PDB file of C-alpha atoms in Angstrom:
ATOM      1  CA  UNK A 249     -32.185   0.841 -20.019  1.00 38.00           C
ATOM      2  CA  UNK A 250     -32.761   3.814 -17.367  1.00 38.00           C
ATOM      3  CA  UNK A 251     -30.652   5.821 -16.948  1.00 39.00           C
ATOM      4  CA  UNK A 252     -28.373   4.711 -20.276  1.00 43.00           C
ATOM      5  CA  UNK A 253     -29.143   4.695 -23.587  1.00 45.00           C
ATOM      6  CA  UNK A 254     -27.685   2.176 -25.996  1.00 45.00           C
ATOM      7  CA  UNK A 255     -25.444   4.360 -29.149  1.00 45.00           C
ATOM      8  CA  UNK A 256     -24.625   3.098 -32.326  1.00 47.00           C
ATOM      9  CA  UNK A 257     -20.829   2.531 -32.749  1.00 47.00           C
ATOM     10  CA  UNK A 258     -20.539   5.456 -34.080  1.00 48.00           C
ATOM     11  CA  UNK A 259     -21.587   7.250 -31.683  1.00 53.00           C
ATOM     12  CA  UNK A 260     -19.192   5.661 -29.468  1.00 51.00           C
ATOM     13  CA  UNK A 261     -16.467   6.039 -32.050  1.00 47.00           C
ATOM     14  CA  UNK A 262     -16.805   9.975 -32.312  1.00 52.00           C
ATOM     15  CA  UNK A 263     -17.357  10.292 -28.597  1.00 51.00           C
ATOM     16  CA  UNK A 264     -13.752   8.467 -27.621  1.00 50.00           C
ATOM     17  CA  UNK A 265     -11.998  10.675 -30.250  1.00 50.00           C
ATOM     18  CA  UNK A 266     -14.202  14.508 -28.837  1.00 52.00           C
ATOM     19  CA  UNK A 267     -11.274  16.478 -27.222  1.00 50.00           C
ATOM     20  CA  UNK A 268     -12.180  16.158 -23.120  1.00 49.00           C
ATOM     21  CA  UNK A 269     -11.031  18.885 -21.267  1.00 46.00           C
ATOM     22  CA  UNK A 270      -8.993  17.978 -18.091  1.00 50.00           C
ATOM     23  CA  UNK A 271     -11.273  19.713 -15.617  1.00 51.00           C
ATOM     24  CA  UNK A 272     -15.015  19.493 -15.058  1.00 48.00           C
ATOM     25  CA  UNK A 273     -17.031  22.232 -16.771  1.00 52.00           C
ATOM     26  CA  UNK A 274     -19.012  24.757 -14.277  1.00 53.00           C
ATOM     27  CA  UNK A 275     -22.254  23.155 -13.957  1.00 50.00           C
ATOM     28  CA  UNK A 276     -21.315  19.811 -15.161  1.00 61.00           C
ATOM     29  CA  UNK A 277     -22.099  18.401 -11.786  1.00 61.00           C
ATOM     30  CA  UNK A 278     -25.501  17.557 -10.745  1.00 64.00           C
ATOM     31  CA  UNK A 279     -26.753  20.256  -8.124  1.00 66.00           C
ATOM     32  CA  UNK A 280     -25.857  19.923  -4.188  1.00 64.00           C
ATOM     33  CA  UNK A 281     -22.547  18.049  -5.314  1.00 64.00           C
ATOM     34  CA  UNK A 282     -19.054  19.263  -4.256  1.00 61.00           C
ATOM     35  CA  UNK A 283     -16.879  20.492  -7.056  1.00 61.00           C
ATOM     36  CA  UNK A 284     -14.488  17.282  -7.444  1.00 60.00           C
ATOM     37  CA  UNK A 285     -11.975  18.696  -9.419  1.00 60.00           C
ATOM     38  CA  UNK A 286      -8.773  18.796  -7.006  1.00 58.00           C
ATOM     39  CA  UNK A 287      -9.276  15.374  -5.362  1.00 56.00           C
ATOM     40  CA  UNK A 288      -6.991  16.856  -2.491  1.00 60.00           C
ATOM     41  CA  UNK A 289      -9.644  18.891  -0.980  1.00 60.00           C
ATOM     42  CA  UNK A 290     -11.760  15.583  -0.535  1.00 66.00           C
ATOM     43  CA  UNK A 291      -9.697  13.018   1.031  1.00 77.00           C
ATOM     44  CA  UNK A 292     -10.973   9.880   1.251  1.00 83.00           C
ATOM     45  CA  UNK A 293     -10.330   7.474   4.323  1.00 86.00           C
ATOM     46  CA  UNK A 294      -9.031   4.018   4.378  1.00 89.00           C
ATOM     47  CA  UNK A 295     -12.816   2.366   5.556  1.00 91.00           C
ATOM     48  CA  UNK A 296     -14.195   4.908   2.471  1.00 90.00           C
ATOM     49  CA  UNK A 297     -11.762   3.025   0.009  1.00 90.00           C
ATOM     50  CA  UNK A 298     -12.203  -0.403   1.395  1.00 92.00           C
ATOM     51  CA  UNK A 299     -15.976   0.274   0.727  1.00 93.00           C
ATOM     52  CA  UNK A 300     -15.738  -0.631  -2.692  1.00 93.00           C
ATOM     53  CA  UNK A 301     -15.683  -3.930  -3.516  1.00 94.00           C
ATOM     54  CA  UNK A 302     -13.368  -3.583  -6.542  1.00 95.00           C
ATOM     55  CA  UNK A 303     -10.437  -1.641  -4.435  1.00 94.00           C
ATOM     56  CA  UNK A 304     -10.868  -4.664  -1.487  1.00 95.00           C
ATOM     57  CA  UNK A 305      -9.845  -6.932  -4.443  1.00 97.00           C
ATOM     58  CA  UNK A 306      -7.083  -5.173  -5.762  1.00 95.00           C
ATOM     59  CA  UNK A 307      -5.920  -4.667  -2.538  1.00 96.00           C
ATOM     60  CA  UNK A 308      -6.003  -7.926  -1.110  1.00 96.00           C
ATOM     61  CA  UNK A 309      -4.716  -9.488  -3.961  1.00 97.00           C
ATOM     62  CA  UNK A 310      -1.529  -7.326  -4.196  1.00 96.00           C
ATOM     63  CA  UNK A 311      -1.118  -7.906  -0.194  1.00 96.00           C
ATOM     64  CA  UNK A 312      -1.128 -11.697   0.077  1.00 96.00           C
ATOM     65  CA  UNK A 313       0.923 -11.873  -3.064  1.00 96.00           C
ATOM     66  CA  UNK A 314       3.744  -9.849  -1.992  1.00 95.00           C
ATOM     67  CA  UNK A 315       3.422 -11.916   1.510  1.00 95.00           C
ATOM     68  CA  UNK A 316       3.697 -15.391  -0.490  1.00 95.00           C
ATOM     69  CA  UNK A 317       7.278 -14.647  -2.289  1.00 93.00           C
ATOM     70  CA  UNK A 318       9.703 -15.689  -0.966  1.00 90.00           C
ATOM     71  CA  UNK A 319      12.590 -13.815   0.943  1.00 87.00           C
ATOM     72  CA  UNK A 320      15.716 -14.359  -0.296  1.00 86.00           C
ATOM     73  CA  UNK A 321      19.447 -12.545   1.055  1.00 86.00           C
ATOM     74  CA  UNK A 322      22.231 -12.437  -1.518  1.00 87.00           C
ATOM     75  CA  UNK A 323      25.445 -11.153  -1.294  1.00 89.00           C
ATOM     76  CA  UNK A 324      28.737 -10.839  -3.150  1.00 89.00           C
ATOM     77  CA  UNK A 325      31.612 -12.818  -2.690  1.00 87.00           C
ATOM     78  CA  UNK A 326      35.209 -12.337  -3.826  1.00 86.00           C
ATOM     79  CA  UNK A 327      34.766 -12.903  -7.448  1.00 87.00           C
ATOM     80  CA  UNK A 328      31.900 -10.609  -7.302  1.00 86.00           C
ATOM     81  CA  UNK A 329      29.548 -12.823  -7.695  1.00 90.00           C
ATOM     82  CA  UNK A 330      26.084 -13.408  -6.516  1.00 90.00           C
ATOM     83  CA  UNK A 331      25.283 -16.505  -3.862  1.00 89.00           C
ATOM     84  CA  UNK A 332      22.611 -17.001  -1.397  1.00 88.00           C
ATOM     85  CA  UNK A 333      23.127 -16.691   1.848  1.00 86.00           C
ATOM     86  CA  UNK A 334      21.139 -17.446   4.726  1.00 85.00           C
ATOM     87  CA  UNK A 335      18.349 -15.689   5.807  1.00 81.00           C
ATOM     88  CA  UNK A 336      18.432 -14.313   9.635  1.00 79.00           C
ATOM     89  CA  UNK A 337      15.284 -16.434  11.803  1.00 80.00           C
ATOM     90  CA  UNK A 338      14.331 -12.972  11.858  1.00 80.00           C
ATOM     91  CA  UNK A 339      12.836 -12.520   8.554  1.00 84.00           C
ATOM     92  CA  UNK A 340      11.764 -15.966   8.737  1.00 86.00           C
ATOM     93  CA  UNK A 341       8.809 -15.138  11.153  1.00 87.00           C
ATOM     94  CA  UNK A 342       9.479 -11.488  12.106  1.00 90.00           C
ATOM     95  CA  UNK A 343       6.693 -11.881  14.750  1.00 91.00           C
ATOM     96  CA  UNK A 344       6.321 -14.350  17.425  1.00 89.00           C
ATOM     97  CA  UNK A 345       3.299 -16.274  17.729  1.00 91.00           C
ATOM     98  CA  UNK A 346       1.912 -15.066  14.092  1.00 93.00           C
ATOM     99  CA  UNK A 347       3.212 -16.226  10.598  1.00 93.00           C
ATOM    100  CA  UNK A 348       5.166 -14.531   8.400  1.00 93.00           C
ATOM    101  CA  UNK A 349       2.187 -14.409   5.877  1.00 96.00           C
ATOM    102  CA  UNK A 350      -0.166 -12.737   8.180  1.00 96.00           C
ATOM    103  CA  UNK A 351       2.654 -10.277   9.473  1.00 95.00           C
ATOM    104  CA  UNK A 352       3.700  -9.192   5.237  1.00 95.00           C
ATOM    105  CA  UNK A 353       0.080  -9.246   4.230  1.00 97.00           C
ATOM    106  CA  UNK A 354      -0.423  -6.628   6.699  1.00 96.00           C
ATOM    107  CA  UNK A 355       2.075  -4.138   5.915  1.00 96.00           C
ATOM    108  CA  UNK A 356       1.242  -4.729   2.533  1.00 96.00           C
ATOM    109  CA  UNK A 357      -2.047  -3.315   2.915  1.00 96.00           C
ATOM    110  CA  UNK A 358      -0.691  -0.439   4.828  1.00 95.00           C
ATOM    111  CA  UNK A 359       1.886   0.221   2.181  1.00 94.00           C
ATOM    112  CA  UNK A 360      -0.897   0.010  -0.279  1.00 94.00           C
ATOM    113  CA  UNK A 361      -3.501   2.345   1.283  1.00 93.00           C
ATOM    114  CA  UNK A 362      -1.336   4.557   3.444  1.00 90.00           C
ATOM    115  CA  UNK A 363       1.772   4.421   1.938  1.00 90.00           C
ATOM    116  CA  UNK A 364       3.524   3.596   4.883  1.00 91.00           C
ATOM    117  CA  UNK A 365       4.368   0.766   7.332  1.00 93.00           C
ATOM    118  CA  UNK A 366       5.743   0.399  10.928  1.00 93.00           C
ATOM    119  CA  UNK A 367       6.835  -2.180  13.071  1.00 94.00           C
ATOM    120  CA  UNK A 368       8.266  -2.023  16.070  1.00 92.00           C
ATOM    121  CA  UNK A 369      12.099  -3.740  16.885  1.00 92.00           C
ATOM    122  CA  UNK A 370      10.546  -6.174  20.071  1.00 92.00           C
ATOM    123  CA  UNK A 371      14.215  -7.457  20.581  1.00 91.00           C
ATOM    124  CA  UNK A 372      17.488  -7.357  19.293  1.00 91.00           C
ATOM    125  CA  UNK A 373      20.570  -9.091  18.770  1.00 88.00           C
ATOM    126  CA  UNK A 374      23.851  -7.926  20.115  1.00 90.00           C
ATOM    127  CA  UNK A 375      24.932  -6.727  16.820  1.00 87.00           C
ATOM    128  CA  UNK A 376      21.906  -4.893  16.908  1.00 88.00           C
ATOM    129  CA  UNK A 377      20.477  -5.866  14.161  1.00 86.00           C
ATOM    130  CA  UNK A 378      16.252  -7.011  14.871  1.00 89.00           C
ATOM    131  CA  UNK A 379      15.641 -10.172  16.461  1.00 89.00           C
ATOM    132  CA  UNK A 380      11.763  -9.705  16.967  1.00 90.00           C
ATOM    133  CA  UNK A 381       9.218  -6.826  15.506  1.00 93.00           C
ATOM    134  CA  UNK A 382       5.956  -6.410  15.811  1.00 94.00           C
ATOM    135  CA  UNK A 383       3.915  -5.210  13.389  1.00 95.00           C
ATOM    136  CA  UNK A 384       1.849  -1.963  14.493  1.00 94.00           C
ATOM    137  CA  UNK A 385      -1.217  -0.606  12.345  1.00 94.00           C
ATOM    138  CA  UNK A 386      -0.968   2.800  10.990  1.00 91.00           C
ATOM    139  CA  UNK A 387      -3.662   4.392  12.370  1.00 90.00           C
ATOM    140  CA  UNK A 388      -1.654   3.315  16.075  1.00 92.00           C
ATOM    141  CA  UNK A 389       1.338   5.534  14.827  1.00 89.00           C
ATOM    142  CA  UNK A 390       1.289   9.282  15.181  1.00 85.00           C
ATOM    143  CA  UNK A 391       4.008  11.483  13.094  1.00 76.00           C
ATOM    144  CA  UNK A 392       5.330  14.251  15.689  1.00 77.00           C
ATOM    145  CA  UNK A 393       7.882  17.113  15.273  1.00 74.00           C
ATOM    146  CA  UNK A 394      10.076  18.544  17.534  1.00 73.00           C
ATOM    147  CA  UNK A 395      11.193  22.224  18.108  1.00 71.00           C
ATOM    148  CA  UNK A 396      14.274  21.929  15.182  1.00 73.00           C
ATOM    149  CA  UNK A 397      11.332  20.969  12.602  1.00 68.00           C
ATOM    150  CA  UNK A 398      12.839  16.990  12.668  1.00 70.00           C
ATOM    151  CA  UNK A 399       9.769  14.571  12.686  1.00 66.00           C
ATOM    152  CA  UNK A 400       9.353  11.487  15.015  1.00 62.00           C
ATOM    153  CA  UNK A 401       7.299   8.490  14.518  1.00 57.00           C
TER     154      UNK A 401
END
């Protein structure tokens, strides 16, 4: 059973209950590897992460959930209490000519892996409020600052 070797339970028993120490010892790491302990210095990219099958799961599975609820508006009335009211066509396909699912699974994902999510306002009502978005990937965005330190996206 290269490279494992089968131990006796207990083995396994004393090994789960061996203090660990929270950072890897000098050495501990085969030669020619990085030192992993401060996962900050090696960041890993969204096509890195995706790589493993397991994470593509997880991922996916999240996404398409959270895009599958429904959307629901409630408000208060007078009595203070909760009612439904209806939703704006907006949020009922915030994209033209693409679904609703595709649109939410998609900033899902970015939510989930970058921790952010943009869409852009394609028109608007004359309240203001969104008529139309489109959804724009992440890596199409770029975060920029201006001279007074205040960031842009």
């Amino acid at each position: 059973m290269w490279p494992w070797r089968a131990q006796s339970t207990v083995d396994a028993v004393q090994a789960a209950f061996t203090e660990v120490s929270p950072t890897p010892q000098t050495g501990s790491w085969p030669s020619g590897w990085p030192d992993m302990s401060s996962s900050s210095d090696y960041p890993v990219t969204r096509e890195e992460a995706l790589a493993v099958p397991a994470l593509t799961r997880a991922v996916n599975l999240m996404a398409t959930t959270v895009a599958s609820l429904p959307i629901e508006q409630l408000a208060f009335d007078a009595d203070h209490k909760r009612r439904r009211v209806e939703l704006p066509s907006f949020m009922e396909q915030p994209e033209t000519g693409r679904t609703r699912y595709a649109t939410l699974t998609d900033t899902a994902k970015d939510l989930l892996l970058d921790g952010a999510a943009y869409w852009i306002v394609r028109e608007r009502y004359s309240s203001g409020f969104p008529r139309s978005v489109k959804y724009a990937p992440v890596s199409d965005v770029s975060v920029m600052s201006n001279d007074y330190g205040d960031t842009t996206r």
